[in-house]
mmCIF file of C-alpha atoms in Angstrom:
data_model
loop_
_atom_site.group_PDB
_atom_site.id
_atom_site.type_symbol
_atom_site.label_atom_id
_atom_site.label_comp_id
_atom_site.label_asym_id
_atom_site.label_seq_id
_atom_site.Cartn_x
_atom_site.Cartn_y
_atom_site.Cartn_z
ATOM 1 C CA MET A 1 53.372 1.070 5.006
ATOM 2 C CA VAL A 2 51.937 3.659 2.680
ATOM 3 C CA PHE A 3 53.128 7.155 1.915
ATOM 4 C CA LYS A 4 50.652 9.546 0.333
ATOM 5 C CA ARG A 5 52.319 12.494 -1.301
ATOM 6 C CA LEU A 6 51.500 15.166 -3.802
ATOM 7 C CA LEU A 7 52.948 14.816 -7.232
ATOM 8 C CA GLY A 8 56.071 16.764 -6.348
ATOM 9 C CA SER A 9 56.962 17.770 -9.880
ATOM 10 C CA LEU A 10 53.662 19.616 -10.245
ATOM 11 C CA GLY A 11 53.674 21.223 -6.813
ATOM 12 C CA VAL A 12 50.688 21.972 -4.641
ATOM 13 C CA GLY A 13 47.398 21.182 -6.326
ATOM 14 C CA GLY A 14 48.607 18.129 -8.217
ATOM 15 C CA PRO A 15 46.992 14.687 -8.019
ATOM 16 C CA THR A 16 47.814 12.242 -5.224
ATOM 17 C CA VAL A 17 48.482 8.518 -5.487
ATOM 18 C CA ASP A 18 47.999 5.799 -2.882
ATOM 19 C CA THR A 19 48.781 2.170 -3.762
ATOM 20 C CA VAL A 20 47.227 -0.499 -1.536
ATOM 21 C CA LEU A 21 48.374 -4.106 -1.844
ATOM 22 C CA ASP A 22 45.906 -6.883 -1.177
ATOM 23 C CA PRO A 23 46.472 -8.653 2.179
ATOM 24 C CA GLY A 24 48.707 -11.678 2.401
ATOM 25 C CA ALA A 25 52.159 -12.736 1.250
ATOM 26 C CA PRO A 26 52.132 -13.949 -2.367
ATOM 27 C CA ARG A 27 54.668 -16.541 -3.437
ATOM 28 C CA PRO A 28 57.296 -16.124 -6.165
ATOM 29 C CA GLY A 29 55.797 -16.625 -9.622
ATOM 30 C CA THR A 30 52.266 -15.871 -8.432
ATOM 31 C CA ALA A 31 50.120 -12.755 -8.780
ATOM 32 C CA LEU A 32 50.660 -9.585 -6.787
ATOM 33 C CA THR A 33 47.332 -7.779 -6.648
ATOM 34 C CA GLY A 34 46.007 -4.496 -5.347
ATOM 35 C CA GLN A 35 44.610 -1.087 -6.247
ATOM 36 C CA VAL A 36 46.163 2.236 -7.171
ATOM 37 C CA HIS A 37 43.945 4.976 -5.770
ATOM 38 C CA LEU A 38 44.163 8.375 -7.460
ATOM 39 C CA LYS A 39 42.702 11.670 -6.340
ATOM 40 C CA GLY A 40 42.547 14.566 -8.753
ATOM 41 C CA GLY A 41 44.159 17.873 -7.953
ATOM 42 C CA ASP A 42 42.961 21.456 -8.430
ATOM 43 C CA ALA A 43 42.753 21.021 -12.208
ATOM 44 C CA ASP A 44 42.414 18.282 -14.809
ATOM 45 C CA PHE A 45 45.561 16.249 -15.477
ATOM 46 C CA ASP A 46 46.430 13.758 -18.212
ATOM 47 C CA ILE A 47 47.761 10.568 -16.603
ATOM 48 C CA GLU A 48 50.303 9.194 -19.054
ATOM 49 C CA HIS A 49 51.145 6.022 -17.178
ATOM 50 C CA ILE A 50 51.059 4.355 -13.778
ATOM 51 C CA THR A 51 54.052 2.092 -13.231
ATOM 52 C CA LEU A 52 54.885 -0.222 -10.348
ATOM 53 C CA GLU A 53 58.530 -0.934 -9.522
ATOM 54 C CA LEU A 54 59.651 -3.851 -7.372
ATOM 55 C CA VAL A 55 62.627 -2.739 -5.285
ATOM 56 C CA ALA A 56 64.960 -4.531 -2.885
ATOM 57 C CA ARG A 57 67.619 -3.469 -0.435
ATOM 58 C CA VAL A 58 70.769 -5.316 -1.508
ATOM 59 C CA GLU A 59 74.291 -5.654 -0.111
ATOM 60 C CA ALA A 60 77.289 -5.336 -2.405
ATOM 61 C CA GLU A 61 80.897 -6.306 -1.763
ATOM 62 C CA HIS A 62 83.709 -4.320 -3.332
ATOM 63 C CA GLU A 63 87.326 -3.386 -2.768
ATOM 64 C CA GLU A 64 86.456 -0.766 -0.176
ATOM 65 C CA GLY A 65 84.328 -3.193 1.813
ATOM 66 C CA GLU A 66 80.547 -3.490 1.764
ATOM 67 C CA SER A 67 77.709 -1.126 0.991
ATOM 68 C CA GLU A 68 73.930 -1.254 0.676
ATOM 69 C CA GLY A 69 71.689 0.108 -2.034
ATOM 70 C CA VAL A 70 68.240 -0.155 -3.560
ATOM 71 C CA VAL A 71 67.844 -2.236 -6.725
ATOM 72 C CA VAL A 72 64.802 -2.123 -9.014
ATOM 73 C CA PHE A 73 64.293 -5.695 -10.207
ATOM 74 C CA GLU A 74 60.991 -5.468 -12.126
ATOM 75 C CA ARG A 75 58.661 -2.835 -13.607
ATOM 76 C CA PHE A 76 55.003 -3.104 -14.595
ATOM 77 C CA THR A 77 52.827 -0.501 -16.321
ATOM 78 C CA VAL A 78 49.366 -1.012 -14.838
ATOM 79 C CA GLY A 79 47.422 1.949 -16.231
ATOM 80 C CA GLY A 80 47.425 5.330 -17.900
ATOM 81 C CA GLY A 81 46.240 7.094 -20.989
ATOM 82 C CA PHE A 82 43.324 8.909 -19.365
ATOM 83 C CA ARG A 83 42.393 12.302 -17.974
ATOM 84 C CA LEU A 84 41.919 12.646 -14.211
ATOM 85 C CA GLY A 85 39.425 15.406 -13.490
ATOM 86 C CA ALA A 86 39.844 17.971 -10.735
ATOM 87 C CA GLY A 87 39.035 16.283 -7.427
ATOM 88 C CA GLU A 88 38.096 13.031 -9.180
ATOM 89 C CA LEU A 89 38.571 9.749 -7.316
ATOM 90 C CA ARG A 90 39.618 6.792 -9.424
ATOM 91 C CA SER A 91 40.943 3.317 -8.577
ATOM 92 C CA VAL A 92 43.061 1.246 -10.940
ATOM 93 C CA PRO A 93 43.163 -2.475 -10.048
ATOM 94 C CA PHE A 94 46.222 -4.494 -10.971
ATOM 95 C CA ALA A 95 47.439 -8.091 -11.015
ATOM 96 C CA VAL A 96 51.074 -8.632 -11.963
ATOM 97 C CA ALA A 97 53.257 -11.742 -11.754
ATOM 98 C CA LEU A 98 56.129 -11.699 -9.266
ATOM 99 C CA PRO A 99 59.439 -12.901 -10.745
ATOM 100 C CA TRP A 100 60.189 -16.493 -9.825
ATOM 101 C CA GLU A 101 63.426 -15.421 -8.132
ATOM 102 C CA THR A 102 61.685 -12.881 -5.886
ATOM 103 C CA PRO A 103 63.274 -13.267 -2.428
ATOM 104 C CA VAL A 104 61.303 -14.785 0.425
ATOM 105 C CA THR A 105 60.713 -12.277 3.227
ATOM 106 C CA GLU A 106 58.917 -14.411 5.795
ATOM 107 C CA LEU A 107 58.496 -17.974 7.011
ATOM 108 C CA HIS A 108 55.530 -19.006 9.149
ATOM 109 C CA GLY A 109 54.669 -15.336 9.521
ATOM 110 C CA GLN A 110 58.100 -14.446 10.932
ATOM 111 C CA SER A 111 60.177 -11.825 9.137
ATOM 112 C CA LEU A 112 63.572 -12.904 7.802
ATOM 113 C CA GLY A 113 64.835 -9.314 7.659
ATOM 114 C CA ILE A 114 64.669 -9.097 3.864
ATOM 115 C CA VAL A 115 63.365 -5.693 2.731
ATOM 116 C CA LEU A 116 61.289 -5.497 -0.453
ATOM 117 C CA GLY A 117 58.963 -2.749 -1.627
ATOM 118 C CA VAL A 118 56.532 -1.736 -4.350
ATOM 119 C CA ARG A 119 57.110 1.805 -5.563
ATOM 120 C CA THR A 120 54.482 3.608 -7.645
ATOM 121 C CA GLU A 121 55.526 5.963 -10.427
ATOM 122 C CA LEU A 122 52.904 8.386 -11.725
ATOM 123 C CA ALA A 123 53.646 10.209 -14.972
ATOM 124 C CA VAL A 124 51.631 13.349 -15.632
ATOM 125 C CA ALA A 125 52.288 15.735 -18.515
ATOM 126 C CA GLY A 126 55.894 14.637 -18.879
ATOM 127 C CA ALA A 127 56.652 14.832 -15.150
ATOM 128 C CA LYS A 128 57.259 11.682 -13.090
ATOM 129 C CA ASP A 129 56.884 11.126 -9.387
ATOM 130 C CA LYS A 130 57.912 8.020 -7.440
ATOM 131 C CA GLY A 131 56.100 9.032 -4.339
ATOM 132 C CA ASP A 132 54.263 5.978 -3.050
ATOM 133 C CA LEU A 133 56.196 3.096 -1.488
ATOM 134 C CA ASP A 134 54.655 0.013 0.068
ATOM 135 C CA GLN A 135 56.327 -2.824 1.903
ATOM 136 C CA LEU A 136 56.107 -6.156 0.067
ATOM 137 C CA SER A 137 55.882 -9.476 1.899
ATOM 138 C CA VAL A 138 56.617 -12.705 0.003
ATOM 139 C CA GLY A 139 56.062 -16.233 1.281
ATOM 140 C CA PRO A 140 58.011 -19.349 0.273
ATOM 141 C CA LEU A 141 57.176 -21.731 -2.533
ATOM 142 C CA PRO A 142 56.105 -25.201 -1.338
ATOM 143 C CA ALA A 143 59.502 -26.685 -2.264
ATOM 144 C CA GLN A 144 61.346 -23.866 -0.493
ATOM 145 C CA GLU A 145 59.289 -24.317 2.656
ATOM 146 C CA ALA A 146 59.716 -28.107 2.568
ATOM 147 C CA ILE A 147 63.497 -27.836 2.193
ATOM 148 C CA LEU A 148 63.820 -25.323 5.015
ATOM 149 C CA GLU A 149 61.597 -27.472 7.222
ATOM 150 C CA ALA A 150 63.843 -30.441 6.447
ATOM 151 C CA PHE A 151 66.904 -28.490 7.537
ATOM 152 C CA GLY A 152 65.054 -27.662 10.747
ATOM 153 C CA GLY A 153 64.209 -31.315 11.278
ATOM 154 C CA LEU A 154 67.919 -32.132 10.970
ATOM 155 C CA GLY A 155 68.740 -29.670 13.742
ATOM 156 C CA PHE A 156 69.786 -26.678 11.640
ATOM 157 C CA GLY A 157 68.749 -23.197 12.769
ATOM 158 C CA PHE A 158 68.432 -19.830 11.049
ATOM 159 C CA ARG A 159 71.246 -17.378 11.614
ATOM 160 C CA SER A 160 70.313 -14.612 9.159
ATOM 161 C CA ALA A 161 69.218 -13.837 5.613
ATOM 162 C CA ASP A 162 70.349 -11.170 3.170
ATOM 163 C CA LEU A 163 70.420 -10.196 -0.490
ATOM 164 C CA GLU A 164 73.790 -10.166 -2.257
ATOM 165 C CA TYR A 165 74.460 -8.215 -5.431
ATOM 166 C CA GLY A 166 76.115 -10.396 -8.070
ATOM 167 C CA ARG A 167 75.587 -13.640 -9.927
ATOM 168 C CA ILE A 168 76.240 -17.279 -9.118
ATOM 169 C CA GLY A 169 78.246 -18.817 -11.923
ATOM 170 C CA GLY A 170 76.920 -21.909 -13.654
ATOM 171 C CA THR A 171 73.295 -21.281 -12.745
ATOM 172 C CA GLY A 172 70.285 -19.923 -14.601
ATOM 173 C CA GLN A 173 70.043 -16.880 -12.330
ATOM 174 C CA GLN A 174 67.935 -14.070 -13.819
ATOM 175 C CA LEU A 175 67.971 -11.252 -11.251
ATOM 176 C CA PRO A 176 71.100 -9.149 -10.578
ATOM 177 C CA PHE A 177 71.162 -10.349 -6.957
ATOM 178 C CA TYR A 178 70.446 -13.524 -5.003
ATOM 179 C CA GLN A 179 69.170 -14.386 -1.546
ATOM 180 C CA GLU A 180 71.338 -16.175 0.996
ATOM 181 C CA ILE A 181 69.763 -17.897 3.987
ATOM 182 C CA GLU A 182 72.481 -18.648 6.524
ATOM 183 C CA LEU A 183 71.960 -21.650 8.803
ATOM 184 C CA THR A 184 73.794 -22.945 11.842
ATOM 185 C CA PRO A 185 74.695 -26.633 11.414
ATOM 186 C CA GLY A 186 72.923 -29.495 13.129
ATOM 187 C CA ALA A 187 74.809 -31.505 15.729
ATOM 188 C CA GLN A 188 75.797 -34.244 13.285
ATOM 189 C CA TYR A 189 77.533 -31.718 11.022
ATOM 190 C CA ALA A 190 78.804 -29.186 13.572
ATOM 191 C CA HIS A 191 82.258 -30.821 13.662
ATOM 192 C CA GLN A 192 82.578 -30.509 9.877
ATOM 193 C CA VAL A 193 81.033 -27.122 8.976
ATOM 194 C CA THR A 194 80.626 -23.774 10.717
ATOM 195 C CA GLU A 195 77.621 -22.572 8.679
ATOM 196 C CA ILE A 196 75.497 -23.408 5.653
ATOM 197 C CA GLU A 197 74.244 -20.876 3.107
ATOM 198 C CA VAL A 198 71.164 -21.785 1.086
ATOM 199 C CA THR A 199 70.171 -19.988 -2.131
ATOM 200 C CA PHE A 200 66.993 -20.734 -4.083
ATOM 201 C CA LEU A 201 66.876 -19.875 -7.801
ATOM 202 C CA ALA A 202 63.339 -20.711 -8.877
ATOM 203 C CA GLY A 203 61.904 -20.746 -12.370
ATOM 204 C CA PRO A 204 58.670 -21.914 -13.983
ATOM 205 C CA GLY A 205 60.101 -25.375 -14.656
ATOM 206 C CA GLY A 206 61.724 -26.043 -11.301
ATOM 207 C CA MET A 207 64.233 -24.662 -8.830
ATOM 208 C CA GLU A 208 67.982 -24.731 -8.358
ATOM 209 C CA VAL A 209 69.158 -25.074 -4.768
ATOM 210 C CA VAL A 210 72.700 -23.848 -4.171
ATOM 211 C CA LEU A 211 74.303 -24.986 -0.912
ATOM 212 C CA GLU A 212 77.565 -23.562 0.351
ATOM 213 C CA ALA A 213 79.281 -24.922 3.448
ATOM 214 C CA ASP A 214 82.038 -23.158 5.330
ATOM 215 C CA LYS A 215 84.044 -26.272 6.202
ATOM 216 C CA ARG A 216 86.130 -26.462 9.325
ATOM 217 C CA GLY A 217 89.864 -26.985 8.980
ATOM 218 C CA GLY A 218 91.650 -30.018 10.380
ATOM 219 C CA LEU A 219 94.946 -30.498 12.145
ATOM 220 C CA PHE A 220 96.882 -30.387 8.870
ATOM 221 C CA SER A 221 94.441 -28.472 6.653
ATOM 222 C CA SER A 222 92.748 -25.099 6.581
ATOM 223 C CA GLY A 223 89.040 -24.509 6.306
ATOM 224 C CA HIS A 224 87.454 -23.879 2.902
ATOM 225 C CA ASP A 225 84.119 -23.483 1.146
ATOM 226 C CA ALA A 226 82.318 -26.374 -0.510
ATOM 227 C CA VAL A 227 79.494 -25.731 -2.974
ATOM 228 C CA ASN A 228 76.841 -28.035 -4.409
ATOM 229 C CA ARG A 229 73.929 -27.303 -6.728
ATOM 230 C CA PHE A 230 70.781 -29.407 -6.917
ATOM 231 C CA THR A 231 67.632 -29.152 -9.018
ATOM 232 C CA VAL A 232 64.140 -29.875 -7.711
ATOM 233 C CA SER A 233 60.691 -29.830 -9.282
ATOM 234 C CA HIS A 234 57.677 -27.806 -8.234
ATOM 235 C CA GLU A 235 55.555 -30.911 -8.745
ATOM 236 C CA GLY A 236 54.970 -33.623 -6.169
ATOM 237 C CA VAL A 237 56.585 -31.710 -3.318
ATOM 238 C CA GLU A 238 54.264 -33.285 -0.778
ATOM 239 C CA HIS A 239 55.290 -36.802 -1.842
ATOM 240 C CA GLN A 240 59.032 -36.396 -1.206
ATOM 241 C CA ASP A 241 60.977 -37.384 1.904
ATOM 242 C CA TRP A 242 62.713 -34.041 2.136
ATOM 243 C CA THR A 243 64.528 -34.852 5.362
ATOM 244 C CA ALA A 244 66.265 -37.778 3.648
ATOM 245 C CA ILE A 245 66.935 -35.697 0.528
ATOM 246 C CA VAL A 246 68.462 -32.780 2.418
ATOM 247 C CA ASP A 247 70.471 -35.162 4.593
ATOM 248 C CA GLU A 248 71.942 -36.712 1.434
ATOM 249 C CA TRP A 249 72.672 -33.243 0.051
ATOM 250 C CA MET A 250 74.594 -32.417 3.197
ATOM 251 C CA ARG A 251 76.590 -35.653 3.127
ATOM 252 C CA ARG A 252 77.532 -35.007 -0.480
ATOM 253 C CA LEU A 253 78.396 -31.410 0.321
ATOM 254 C CA VAL A 254 80.796 -32.195 3.135
ATOM 255 C CA GLU A 255 82.273 -35.340 1.582
ATOM 256 C CA HIS A 256 82.547 -34.239 -2.091
ATOM 257 C CA ARG A 257 81.504 -37.663 -3.278
ATOM 258 C CA ALA A 258 80.261 -36.482 -6.667
ATOM 259 C CA SER A 259 82.750 -35.337 -9.292
ATOM 260 C CA TYR A 260 82.705 -31.797 -10.616
ATOM 261 C CA GLY A 261 80.246 -31.303 -13.429
ATOM 262 C CA SER A 262 78.477 -34.674 -13.106
ATOM 263 C CA HIS A 263 74.719 -34.945 -13.177
ATOM 264 C CA GLY A 264 73.228 -37.959 -11.393
ATOM 265 C CA ALA A 265 69.467 -38.525 -11.546
ATOM 266 C CA HIS A 266 67.610 -39.921 -8.556
ATOM 267 C CA GLY A 267 64.222 -41.072 -9.705
ATOM 268 C CA HIS A 268 62.822 -41.722 -6.253
ATOM 269 C CA THR A 269 63.595 -38.244 -5.002
ATOM 270 C CA GLY A 270 62.993 -36.186 -8.103
ATOM 271 C CA TYR A 271 66.154 -34.076 -8.058
ATOM 272 C CA HIS A 272 69.526 -33.860 -9.770
ATOM 273 C CA GLY A 273 72.744 -32.742 -8.170
ATOM 274 C CA HIS A 274 76.406 -32.069 -8.769
ATOM 275 C CA ASP A 275 79.317 -30.615 -6.857
ATOM 276 C CA GLU A 276 80.981 -27.312 -7.602
ATOM 277 C CA HIS A 277 84.138 -26.270 -5.818
ATOM 278 C CA HIS A 278 83.968 -22.637 -6.883
ATOM 279 C CA HIS A 279 81.561 -20.211 -8.452
ATOM 280 C CA ASP A 280 81.644 -16.634 -9.628
ATOM 281 C CA GLY A 281 80.181 -13.735 -7.725
ATOM 282 C CA HIS A 282 78.839 -15.842 -4.845
ATOM 283 C CA ARG A 283 80.256 -14.476 -1.626
ATOM 284 C CA SER A 284 78.888 -14.720 1.823
ATOM 285 C CA GLY A 285 78.112 -11.469 3.580
ATOM 286 C CA PRO A 286 76.848 -10.449 6.998
ATOM 287 C CA GLY A 287 73.151 -10.813 7.618
ATOM 288 C CA MET A 288 70.798 -8.162 8.899
ATOM 289 C CA GLY A 289 70.854 -9.420 12.470
ATOM 290 C CA THR A 290 67.743 -11.530 12.144
ATOM 291 C CA VAL A 291 68.298 -14.656 14.174
ATOM 292 C CA VAL A 292 65.567 -17.257 13.889
ATOM 293 C CA ALA A 293 65.689 -20.273 16.191
ATOM 294 C CA ALA A 294 64.866 -23.814 15.144
ATOM 295 C CA GLY A 295 61.740 -25.156 16.799
ATOM 296 C CA ALA A 296 60.463 -28.629 17.514
ATOM 297 C CA ALA A 297 58.090 -28.490 14.547
ATOM 298 C CA GLY A 298 60.937 -27.927 12.097
ATOM 299 C CA LEU A 299 62.332 -24.568 11.111
ATOM 300 C CA ALA A 300 62.096 -21.412 12.744
ATOM 301 C CA VAL A 301 58.955 -19.899 13.921
ATOM 302 C CA GLY A 302 60.325 -17.648 16.658
ATOM 303 C CA VAL A 303 62.605 -14.636 16.533
ATOM 304 C CA VAL A 304 65.176 -14.767 19.319
ATOM 305 C CA GLY A 305 65.089 -11.722 21.559
ATOM 306 C CA GLY A 306 62.978 -8.587 21.372
ATOM 307 C CA MET A 307 66.056 -6.527 20.500
ATOM 308 C CA VAL A 308 66.634 -8.472 17.298
ATOM 309 C CA ALA A 309 63.004 -8.096 16.255
ATOM 310 C CA ALA A 310 63.183 -4.363 16.986
ATOM 311 C CA GLU A 311 66.318 -4.039 14.861
ATOM 312 C CA VAL A 312 64.542 -5.611 11.917
ATOM 313 C CA VAL A 313 61.597 -3.244 12.293
ATOM 314 C CA ASP A 314 63.938 -0.268 12.510
ATOM 315 C CA GLU A 315 65.772 -1.343 9.351
ATOM 316 C CA VAL A 316 62.524 -1.708 7.446
ATOM 317 C CA GLY A 317 61.390 1.696 8.656
ATOM 318 C CA ASP A 318 64.704 3.303 7.769
ATOM 319 C CA PHE A 319 64.500 1.860 4.264
ATOM 320 C CA PHE A 320 61.058 3.272 3.545
ATOM 321 C CA GLU A 321 61.706 6.593 5.285
ATOM 322 C CA GLY A 322 64.987 6.989 3.424
ATOM 323 C CA ASP A 323 63.295 6.282 0.111
ATOM 324 C CA GLU A 324 60.603 8.828 0.907
ATOM 325 C CA GLU A 325 63.193 11.496 1.658
ATOM 326 C CA GLU A 326 65.077 10.661 -1.538
ATOM 327 C CA ALA A 327 61.898 10.965 -3.594
ATOM 328 C CA GLU A 328 61.108 14.298 -1.965
ATOM 329 C CA ASP A 329 64.578 15.532 -2.851
ATOM 330 C CA GLU A 330 64.030 14.433 -6.454
ATOM 331 C CA GLY A 331 60.710 16.263 -6.492
#
């Protein structure tokens, strides 16, 4: 989705900007590429800088309840320092690295309801305009896809996904928000947990996987949350038995077999894990209504119900339209 608008601060006759992302869904930590197309206005203008902002729609919990807002989580200057002649057409190519913790927006081509965008800021003669906003799609890392497929193979299904503002204590989290993927439990765990929340915190050296289970209460006990954190490598993903690994994670999560703060290495699986019974700033929140069903081939390749798919599309559209109106107001 592309919005072409005049540089509002300069009024009619100013240059226009149109950013076009290359096709496909890049993965976290890889290059986001495209072109910024400029068209000169009625006179010559000095282009001071062209900056790309990565933005996300994020949910925040507070005393009054919940709210949503737009968070800028990375900025890149991709050009500038030149004069754009009247009516001149110029394209500025770019290749920038997505942060490793960039949320995943799709799996097997199906949207998870996560809304990310690339906003272009054009600075001309001291005036700035954030007038061009493009939807950003991000695919999963191999380890993320393998883990989600393993959950699917164990009978888990997608319930929803969202972005939560805050930090997970005890992790190496870099961004001011984190992604939660909420899963319905497989049959073998349905009597013990009501839902599982999966958070991936990737980095260049590997990835932390935070699992939170909403445990069912018993006859003489109330339900409570159980949290585990595991570390996996980006290397050798295809050589791991992820179904067995994830199944062990789940057993440890619901049984609390590991002591708090311990770190046990498992050479044959290539991950480390330990239990945490609490963590700061990690709260579950409602999803965006995206329900993805588990399929025979593993996780989730179908969105359940046309209404749900339509709701996701409407939310994406509202996000970009709302941002456009806000930018116009600023102009």
